[in-house]
XYZ file of C-alpha atoms in Angstrom:
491
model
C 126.891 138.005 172.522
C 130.220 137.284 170.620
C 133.635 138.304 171.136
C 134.773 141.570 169.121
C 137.905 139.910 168.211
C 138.654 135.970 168.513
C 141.981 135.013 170.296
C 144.108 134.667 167.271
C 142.763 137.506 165.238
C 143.678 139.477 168.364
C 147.105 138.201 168.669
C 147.792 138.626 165.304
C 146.768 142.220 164.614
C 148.395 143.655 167.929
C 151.649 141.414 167.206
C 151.331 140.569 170.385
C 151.766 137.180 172.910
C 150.368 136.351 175.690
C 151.761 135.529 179.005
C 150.291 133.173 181.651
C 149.065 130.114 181.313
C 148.112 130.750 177.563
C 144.446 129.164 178.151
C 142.218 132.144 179.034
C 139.476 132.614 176.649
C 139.734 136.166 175.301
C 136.534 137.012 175.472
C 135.305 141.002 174.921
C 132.242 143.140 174.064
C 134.064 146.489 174.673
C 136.985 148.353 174.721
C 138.100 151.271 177.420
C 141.380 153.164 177.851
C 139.983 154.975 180.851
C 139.637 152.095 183.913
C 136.661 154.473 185.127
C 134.493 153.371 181.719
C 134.793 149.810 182.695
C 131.635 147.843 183.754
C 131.575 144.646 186.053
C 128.097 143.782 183.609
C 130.260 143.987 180.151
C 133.466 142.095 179.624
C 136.050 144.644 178.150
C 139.565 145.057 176.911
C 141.642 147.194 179.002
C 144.066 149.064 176.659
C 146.123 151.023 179.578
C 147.847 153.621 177.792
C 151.307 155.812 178.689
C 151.025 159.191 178.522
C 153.057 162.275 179.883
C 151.774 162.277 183.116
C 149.994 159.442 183.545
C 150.784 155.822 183.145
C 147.419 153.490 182.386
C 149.523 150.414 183.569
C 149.159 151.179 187.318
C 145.396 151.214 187.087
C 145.653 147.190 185.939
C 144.849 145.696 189.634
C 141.770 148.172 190.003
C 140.532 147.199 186.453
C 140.646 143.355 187.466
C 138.382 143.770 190.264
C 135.722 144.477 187.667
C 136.382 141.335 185.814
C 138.065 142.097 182.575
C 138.054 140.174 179.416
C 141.175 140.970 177.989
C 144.205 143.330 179.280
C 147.119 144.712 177.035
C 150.539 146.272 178.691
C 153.875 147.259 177.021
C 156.389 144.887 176.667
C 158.931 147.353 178.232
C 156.305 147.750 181.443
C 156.185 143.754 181.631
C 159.806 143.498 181.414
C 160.354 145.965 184.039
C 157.941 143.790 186.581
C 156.902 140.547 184.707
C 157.070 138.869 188.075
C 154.188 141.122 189.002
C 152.438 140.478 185.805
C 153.032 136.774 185.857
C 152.030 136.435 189.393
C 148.378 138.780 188.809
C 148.204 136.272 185.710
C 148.189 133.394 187.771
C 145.819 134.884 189.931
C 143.354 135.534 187.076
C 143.237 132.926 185.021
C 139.745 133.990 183.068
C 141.886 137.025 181.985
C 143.748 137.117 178.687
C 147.068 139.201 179.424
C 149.145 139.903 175.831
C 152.014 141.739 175.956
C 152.526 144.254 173.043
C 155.608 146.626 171.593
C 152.943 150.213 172.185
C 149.472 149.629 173.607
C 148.524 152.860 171.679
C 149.332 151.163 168.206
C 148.320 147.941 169.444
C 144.696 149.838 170.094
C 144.914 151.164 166.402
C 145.591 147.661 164.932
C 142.871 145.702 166.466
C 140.487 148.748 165.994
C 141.844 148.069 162.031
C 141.365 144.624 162.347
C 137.822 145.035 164.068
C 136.870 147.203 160.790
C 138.394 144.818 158.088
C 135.988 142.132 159.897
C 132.922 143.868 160.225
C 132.761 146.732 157.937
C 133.593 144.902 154.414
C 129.883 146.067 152.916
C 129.742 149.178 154.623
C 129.881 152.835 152.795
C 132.967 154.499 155.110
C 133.002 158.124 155.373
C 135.751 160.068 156.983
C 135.537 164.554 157.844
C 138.269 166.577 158.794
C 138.934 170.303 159.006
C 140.510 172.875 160.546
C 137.099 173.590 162.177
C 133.616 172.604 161.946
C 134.213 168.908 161.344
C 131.569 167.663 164.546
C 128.298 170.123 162.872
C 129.718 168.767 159.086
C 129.452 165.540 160.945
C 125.900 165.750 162.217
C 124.620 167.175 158.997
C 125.577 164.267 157.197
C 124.471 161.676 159.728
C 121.082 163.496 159.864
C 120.715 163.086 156.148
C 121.731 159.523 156.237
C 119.222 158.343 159.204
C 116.432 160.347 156.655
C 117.996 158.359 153.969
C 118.950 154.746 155.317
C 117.040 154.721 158.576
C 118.770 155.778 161.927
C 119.901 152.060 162.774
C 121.423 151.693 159.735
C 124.074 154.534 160.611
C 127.357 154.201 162.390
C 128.798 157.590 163.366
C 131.103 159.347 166.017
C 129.878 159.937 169.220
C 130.780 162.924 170.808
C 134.274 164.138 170.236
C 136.272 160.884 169.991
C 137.981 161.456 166.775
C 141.665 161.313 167.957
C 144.448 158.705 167.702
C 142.033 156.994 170.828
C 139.193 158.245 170.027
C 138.376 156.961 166.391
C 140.072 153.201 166.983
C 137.101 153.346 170.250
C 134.282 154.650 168.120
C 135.044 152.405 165.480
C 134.610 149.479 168.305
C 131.337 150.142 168.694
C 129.940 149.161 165.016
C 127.814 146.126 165.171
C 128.122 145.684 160.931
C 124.891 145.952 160.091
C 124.896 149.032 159.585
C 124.882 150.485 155.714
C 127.359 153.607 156.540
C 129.784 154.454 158.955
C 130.837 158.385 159.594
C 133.874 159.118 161.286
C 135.850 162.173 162.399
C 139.457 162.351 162.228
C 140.852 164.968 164.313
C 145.022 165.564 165.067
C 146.890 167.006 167.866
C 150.072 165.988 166.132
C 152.270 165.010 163.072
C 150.970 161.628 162.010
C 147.713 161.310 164.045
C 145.691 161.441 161.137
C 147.696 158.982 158.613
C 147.606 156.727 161.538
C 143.913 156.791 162.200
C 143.134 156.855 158.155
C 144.939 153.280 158.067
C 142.285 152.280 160.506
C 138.941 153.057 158.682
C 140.535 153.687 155.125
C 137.521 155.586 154.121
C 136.072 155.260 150.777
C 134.630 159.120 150.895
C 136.219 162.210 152.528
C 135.015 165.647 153.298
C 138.019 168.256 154.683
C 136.156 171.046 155.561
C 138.780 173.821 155.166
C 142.330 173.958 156.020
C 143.196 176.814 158.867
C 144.956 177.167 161.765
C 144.065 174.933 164.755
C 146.753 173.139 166.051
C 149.213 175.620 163.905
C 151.229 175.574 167.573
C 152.197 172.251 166.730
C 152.392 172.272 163.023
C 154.122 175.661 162.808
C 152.188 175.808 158.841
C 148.958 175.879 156.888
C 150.765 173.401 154.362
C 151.891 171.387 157.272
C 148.287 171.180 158.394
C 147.325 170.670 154.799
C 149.883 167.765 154.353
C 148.490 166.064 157.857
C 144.954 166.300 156.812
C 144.994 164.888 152.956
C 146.011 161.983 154.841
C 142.352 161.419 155.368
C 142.513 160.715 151.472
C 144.746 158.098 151.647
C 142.950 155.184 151.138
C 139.863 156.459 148.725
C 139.405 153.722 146.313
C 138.945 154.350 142.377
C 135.398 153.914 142.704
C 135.557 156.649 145.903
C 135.517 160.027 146.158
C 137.323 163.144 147.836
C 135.686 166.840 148.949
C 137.518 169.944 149.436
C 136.119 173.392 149.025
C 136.629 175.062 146.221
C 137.686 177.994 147.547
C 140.215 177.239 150.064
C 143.854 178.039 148.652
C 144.831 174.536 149.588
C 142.472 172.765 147.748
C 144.422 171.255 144.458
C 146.938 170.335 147.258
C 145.002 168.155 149.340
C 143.840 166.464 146.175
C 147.039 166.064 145.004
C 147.274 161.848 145.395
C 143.422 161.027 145.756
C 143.002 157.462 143.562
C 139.059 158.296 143.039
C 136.945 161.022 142.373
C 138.322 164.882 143.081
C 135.040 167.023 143.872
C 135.041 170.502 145.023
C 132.200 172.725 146.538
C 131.298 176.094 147.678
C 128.992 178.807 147.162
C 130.701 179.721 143.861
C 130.462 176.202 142.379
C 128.227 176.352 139.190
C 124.693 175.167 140.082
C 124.469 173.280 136.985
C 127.283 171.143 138.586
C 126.162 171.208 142.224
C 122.842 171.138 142.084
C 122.854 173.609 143.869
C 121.027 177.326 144.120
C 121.772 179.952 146.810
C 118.697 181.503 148.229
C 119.171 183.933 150.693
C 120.654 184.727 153.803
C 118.378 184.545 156.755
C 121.194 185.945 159.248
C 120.761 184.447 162.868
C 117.805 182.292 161.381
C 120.740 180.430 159.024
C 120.659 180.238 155.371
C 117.564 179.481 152.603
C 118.831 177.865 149.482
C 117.667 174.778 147.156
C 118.942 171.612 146.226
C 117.504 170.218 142.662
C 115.102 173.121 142.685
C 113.870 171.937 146.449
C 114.028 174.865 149.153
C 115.762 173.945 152.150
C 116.150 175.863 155.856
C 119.433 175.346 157.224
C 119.353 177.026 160.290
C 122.436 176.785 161.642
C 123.840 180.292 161.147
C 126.874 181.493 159.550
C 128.114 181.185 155.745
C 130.741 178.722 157.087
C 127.917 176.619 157.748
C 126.121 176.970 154.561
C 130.002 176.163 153.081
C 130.008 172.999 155.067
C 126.337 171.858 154.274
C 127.497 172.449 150.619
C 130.366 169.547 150.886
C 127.788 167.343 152.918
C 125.134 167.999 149.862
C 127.865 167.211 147.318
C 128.718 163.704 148.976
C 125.270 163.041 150.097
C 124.642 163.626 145.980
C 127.558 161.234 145.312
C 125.591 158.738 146.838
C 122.277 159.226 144.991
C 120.885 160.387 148.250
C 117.344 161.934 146.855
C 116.544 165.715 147.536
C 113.688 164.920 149.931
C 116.061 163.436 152.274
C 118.613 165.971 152.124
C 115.865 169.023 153.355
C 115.045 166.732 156.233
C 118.199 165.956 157.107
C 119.396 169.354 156.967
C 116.313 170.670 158.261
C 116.566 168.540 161.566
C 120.057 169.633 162.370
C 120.614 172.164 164.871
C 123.689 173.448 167.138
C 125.915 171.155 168.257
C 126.332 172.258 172.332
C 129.198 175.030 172.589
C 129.336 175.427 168.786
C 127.508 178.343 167.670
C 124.193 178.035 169.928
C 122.101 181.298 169.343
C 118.971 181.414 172.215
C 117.206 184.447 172.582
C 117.636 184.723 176.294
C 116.426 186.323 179.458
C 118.679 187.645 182.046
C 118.751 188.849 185.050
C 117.258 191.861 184.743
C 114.209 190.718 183.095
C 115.473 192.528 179.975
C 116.493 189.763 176.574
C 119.441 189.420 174.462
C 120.800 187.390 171.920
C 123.312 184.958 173.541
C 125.674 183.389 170.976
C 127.461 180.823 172.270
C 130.405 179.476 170.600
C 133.350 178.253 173.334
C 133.913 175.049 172.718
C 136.798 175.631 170.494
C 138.668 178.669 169.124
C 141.367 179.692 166.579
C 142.105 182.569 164.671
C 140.110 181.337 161.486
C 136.972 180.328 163.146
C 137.039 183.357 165.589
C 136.882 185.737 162.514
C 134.209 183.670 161.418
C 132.005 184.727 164.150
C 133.206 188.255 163.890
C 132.190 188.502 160.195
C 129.288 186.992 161.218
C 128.526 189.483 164.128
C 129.169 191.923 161.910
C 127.166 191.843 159.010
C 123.817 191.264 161.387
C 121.318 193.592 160.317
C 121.763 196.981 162.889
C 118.122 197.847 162.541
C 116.963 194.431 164.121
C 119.869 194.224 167.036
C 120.541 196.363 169.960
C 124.276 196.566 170.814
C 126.886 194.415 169.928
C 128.729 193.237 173.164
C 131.488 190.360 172.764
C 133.408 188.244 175.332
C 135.979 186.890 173.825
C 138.751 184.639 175.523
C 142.393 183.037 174.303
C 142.543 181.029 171.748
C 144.947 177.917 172.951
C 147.552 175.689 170.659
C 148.866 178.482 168.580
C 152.144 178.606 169.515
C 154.622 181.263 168.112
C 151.615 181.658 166.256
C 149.439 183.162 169.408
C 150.976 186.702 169.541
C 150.334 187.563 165.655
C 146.906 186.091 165.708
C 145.285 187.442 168.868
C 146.530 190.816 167.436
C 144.894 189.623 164.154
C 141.456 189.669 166.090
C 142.032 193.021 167.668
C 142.588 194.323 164.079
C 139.261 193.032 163.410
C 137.271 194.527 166.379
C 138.794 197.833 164.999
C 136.921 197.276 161.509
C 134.019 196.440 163.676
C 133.463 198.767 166.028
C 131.327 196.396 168.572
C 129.708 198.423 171.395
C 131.848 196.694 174.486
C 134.624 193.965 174.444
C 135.395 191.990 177.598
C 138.685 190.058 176.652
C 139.432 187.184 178.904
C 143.272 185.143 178.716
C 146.995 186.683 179.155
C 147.244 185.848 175.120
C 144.310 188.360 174.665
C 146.610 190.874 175.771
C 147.945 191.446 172.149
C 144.666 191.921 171.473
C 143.763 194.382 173.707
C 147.292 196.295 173.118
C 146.228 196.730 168.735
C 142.553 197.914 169.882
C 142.026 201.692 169.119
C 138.934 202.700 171.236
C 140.042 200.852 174.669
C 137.659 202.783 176.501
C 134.773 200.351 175.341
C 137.055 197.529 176.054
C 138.109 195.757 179.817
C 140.947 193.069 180.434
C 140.914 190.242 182.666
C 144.178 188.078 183.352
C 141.754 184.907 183.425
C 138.302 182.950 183.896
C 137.515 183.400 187.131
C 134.635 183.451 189.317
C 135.651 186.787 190.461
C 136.201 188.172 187.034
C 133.178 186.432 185.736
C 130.725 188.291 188.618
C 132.425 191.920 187.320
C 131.326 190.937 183.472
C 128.234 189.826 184.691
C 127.441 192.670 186.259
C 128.598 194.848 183.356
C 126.502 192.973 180.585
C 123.251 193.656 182.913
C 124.174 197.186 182.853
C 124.743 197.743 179.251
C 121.735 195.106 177.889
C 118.676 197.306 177.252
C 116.963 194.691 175.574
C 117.931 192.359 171.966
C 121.398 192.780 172.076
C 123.659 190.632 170.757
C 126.155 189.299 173.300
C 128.810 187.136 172.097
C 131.261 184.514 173.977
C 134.051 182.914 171.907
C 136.783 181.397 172.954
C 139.002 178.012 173.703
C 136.978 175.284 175.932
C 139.755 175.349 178.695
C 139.003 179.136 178.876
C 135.981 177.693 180.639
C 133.127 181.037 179.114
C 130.062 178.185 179.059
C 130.796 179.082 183.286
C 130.523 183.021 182.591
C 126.388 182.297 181.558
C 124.889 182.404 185.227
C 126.019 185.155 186.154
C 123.812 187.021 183.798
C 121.551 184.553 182.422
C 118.712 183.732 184.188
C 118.529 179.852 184.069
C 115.937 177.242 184.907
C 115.864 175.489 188.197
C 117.888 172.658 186.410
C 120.200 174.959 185.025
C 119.073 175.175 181.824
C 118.881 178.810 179.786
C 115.073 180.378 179.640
């Protein structure tokens, strides 16, 4: 097994110098921020990392004990206690300390460094979005593993797709493989530029441009501005996606070198290649690429908009329309992200559970309304949702939590249980509040009295929505009205 980096490339990337003796060997095969993810059986990097209330440096005599390859700090750290350092460097002479100016942006450079070594011949793919980046991300890589064979696709795992996230996914490439798919994802002004100069994509999907993270970015065109970053680095001979129907489209193509492509449902099929079929409603979405019929059935139009922009770059690619059906065919929910089961409950009657709480903003939780909404009535009981607050908007949150109120008005669902102290604007713009309860928070006590309440009012195929934030915790609401498998799974 070889070292991810050699000594000098390391030094040279991360600006940094060692301190010690200057003769350890700087040998790694991985690279953790989290001292917990190291193993004793694989030499790593430690890269500790300073955040606002934690401080990775103080976890360096723990992570030593597990026999590290390589460990970065902050120059400011070592100056504060370079006796300290210099003494545990002494003591460890197999370890290659370096001292940097940020161990965050040392991270990103050797991650870049790691990528320019390894990744020369490989096709690089970056998504972003507002929402719906991870199931535009799994679409694709399904496709390619039909298309290139599954070892011959590097992709990210999970949800690392931040300013850690990426540089540690990216760390994992052997380079052999043919394409590399990455998520870029932003929880601040610059995150994605920064991440885009580490795998300077050649392709680029942005999935839509809405209002996650709008708390931080206070703007649509600030959000706009921070994503087209992803575009940055698209070569002549690359090409950027946006859909064509998303008022900030022309803007986020604004300074792309290669190829501008948009796509969408209104796109001309003789340009897509492309033909709608029809809407299958909870069973997802029939259409036909090149005149071949294809089941995508991941509900929503959102994600029939998204599997348009992976069809269009999968096209760009000469990716044949065999490979595309099974690709797309093979895909289903992502866990958290709209998951529809047909499920039994409690009271031996069924429903149908949608469950989408792993994330939530305005855009993406009108989504699911419209969605909700246009279900066929003569095929669905009731319509009961549970919907919870929807964090990171700041000034933002009052406006758009009335927003979705305005939108159970048009609706007219049979119940509403609204979860958060945000949904409280909700509740207060909601006409008929008789169908409606309020809880303060996620609770075990508050999620027994919805519980109970669902069994009463589920006579058998309703539809019983929960949407909301992941730290609003509703994935913990499902037992109390589900009736789950020994293991915990739902029947």
């Amino acid at each position: 097994m070889k070292t991810l980096l050699e000594k000098d490339e390391l030094l040279k990337a991360v600006q940094g110098k060692e301190i010690g003796c200057g003769n350890a060997e700087c040998f790694f095969c991985d690279v953790q921020t989290d001292s917990r993810n190291i193993s004793q059986d694989l030499k790593a990097m430690f890269v500790p990392l300073l955040g606002e209330f934690q401080d990775g440096h103080k976890f360096i005599p723990s992570v030593l004990e597990k026999k590290p390859g390589v460990i970065l700090l902050n120059e400011s750290e070592y100056q504060k206690k370079s006796d300290f350092y210099d003494e545990l460097a002494e003591k460890n002479k197999t370890v290659c300390f370096v001292k940097v100016e940020n161990t965050l942006h040392a991270l990103q450079a050797a991650a870049k460094a790691y990528v320019e070594k390894k990744c020369s011949s490989m096709i690089k793919v970056s998504i972003t979005g507002s929402s719906g980046k991870t199931t535009t991300k799994e679409m694709l890589v399904s496709i390619c593993k039909e298309y290139f064979g599954e070892e011959n696709v590097a992709y990210t795992k999970g949800n690392f797709n931040s300013e850690t996230g990426l540089p540690l996914s990216v760390f994992k490439i052997n380079g052999n493989e043919k394409i590399g798919i990455f998520e870029m994802g932003m929880n601040r002004f610059g995150e994605i530029e920064e991440i885009s100069e580490v795998w300077k994509s050649k392709y680029g999907i942005i999935t839509n441009i809405g209002t996650a993270h709008i708390g931080i970015l206070k703007t649509r065109e600030n959000i706009a501005r921070e994503k087209r970053h992803s575009f940055d680095f698209i070569p002549q001979d690359g090409a950027a996606f946006v859909p064509a129907d998303d008022d900030f489209a022309d803007f986020c193509l604004e300074n792309v070198k290669g190829e501008k492509i948009k796509f969408g449902k209104n796109v001309d099929t003789l340009r897509s290649g492309v033909e709608f079929g029809k809407n299958l409603g909870l069973f997802g979405t029939e259409f036909f690429v090149d005149g071949l019929k294809i089941h995508l059935s991941l509900s929503g139009e959102y994600n029939y908009q998204n599997a348009l922009g992976v069809v269009a770059l999968a096209k760009k690619l000469g990716i044949d329309a065999v490979s595309i059906k099974n690709g797309l065919e093979n895909v289903c929910s992502v866990g958290g992200r709209m998951e529809i089961l047909k499920t039994e409950l409690k009271n031996q009657k069924n429903c149908v559970l949608i469950k989408d709480c792993y994330n939530a903003n305005l855009d993406s939780m009108l989504k699911v309304l419209d969605f909700c909404q246009n279900l066929d009535k003569k095929s669905y009981g009731k319509k009961i949702f549970v919907l919870a607050d929807m964090k990171e908007l700041g000034d933002e949150s009052e406006k758009s939590h009335k927003a979705v109120g305005e939108k159970i008005n048009s609706i007219s669902p049979d119940f509403v249980f609204l979860i958060g102290k945000e949904m409280k604007a909700c509740y207060d713009v909601i006409k008929n509040t008789e169908n409606v309860l309020l809880f303060d928070e996620s609770s075990p006590e508050n999620f027994e009295i919805i519980g109970e309440k669902i069994l009463e009012k589920v006579n058998g195929n309703e539809i019983v929505l929960l949407k909301g934030s992941h730290s609003m915790e509703l994935d913990k609401l499902i037992p109390y009205f589900v009736l789950l498998k020994n293991e915990g799974e739902i029947q």
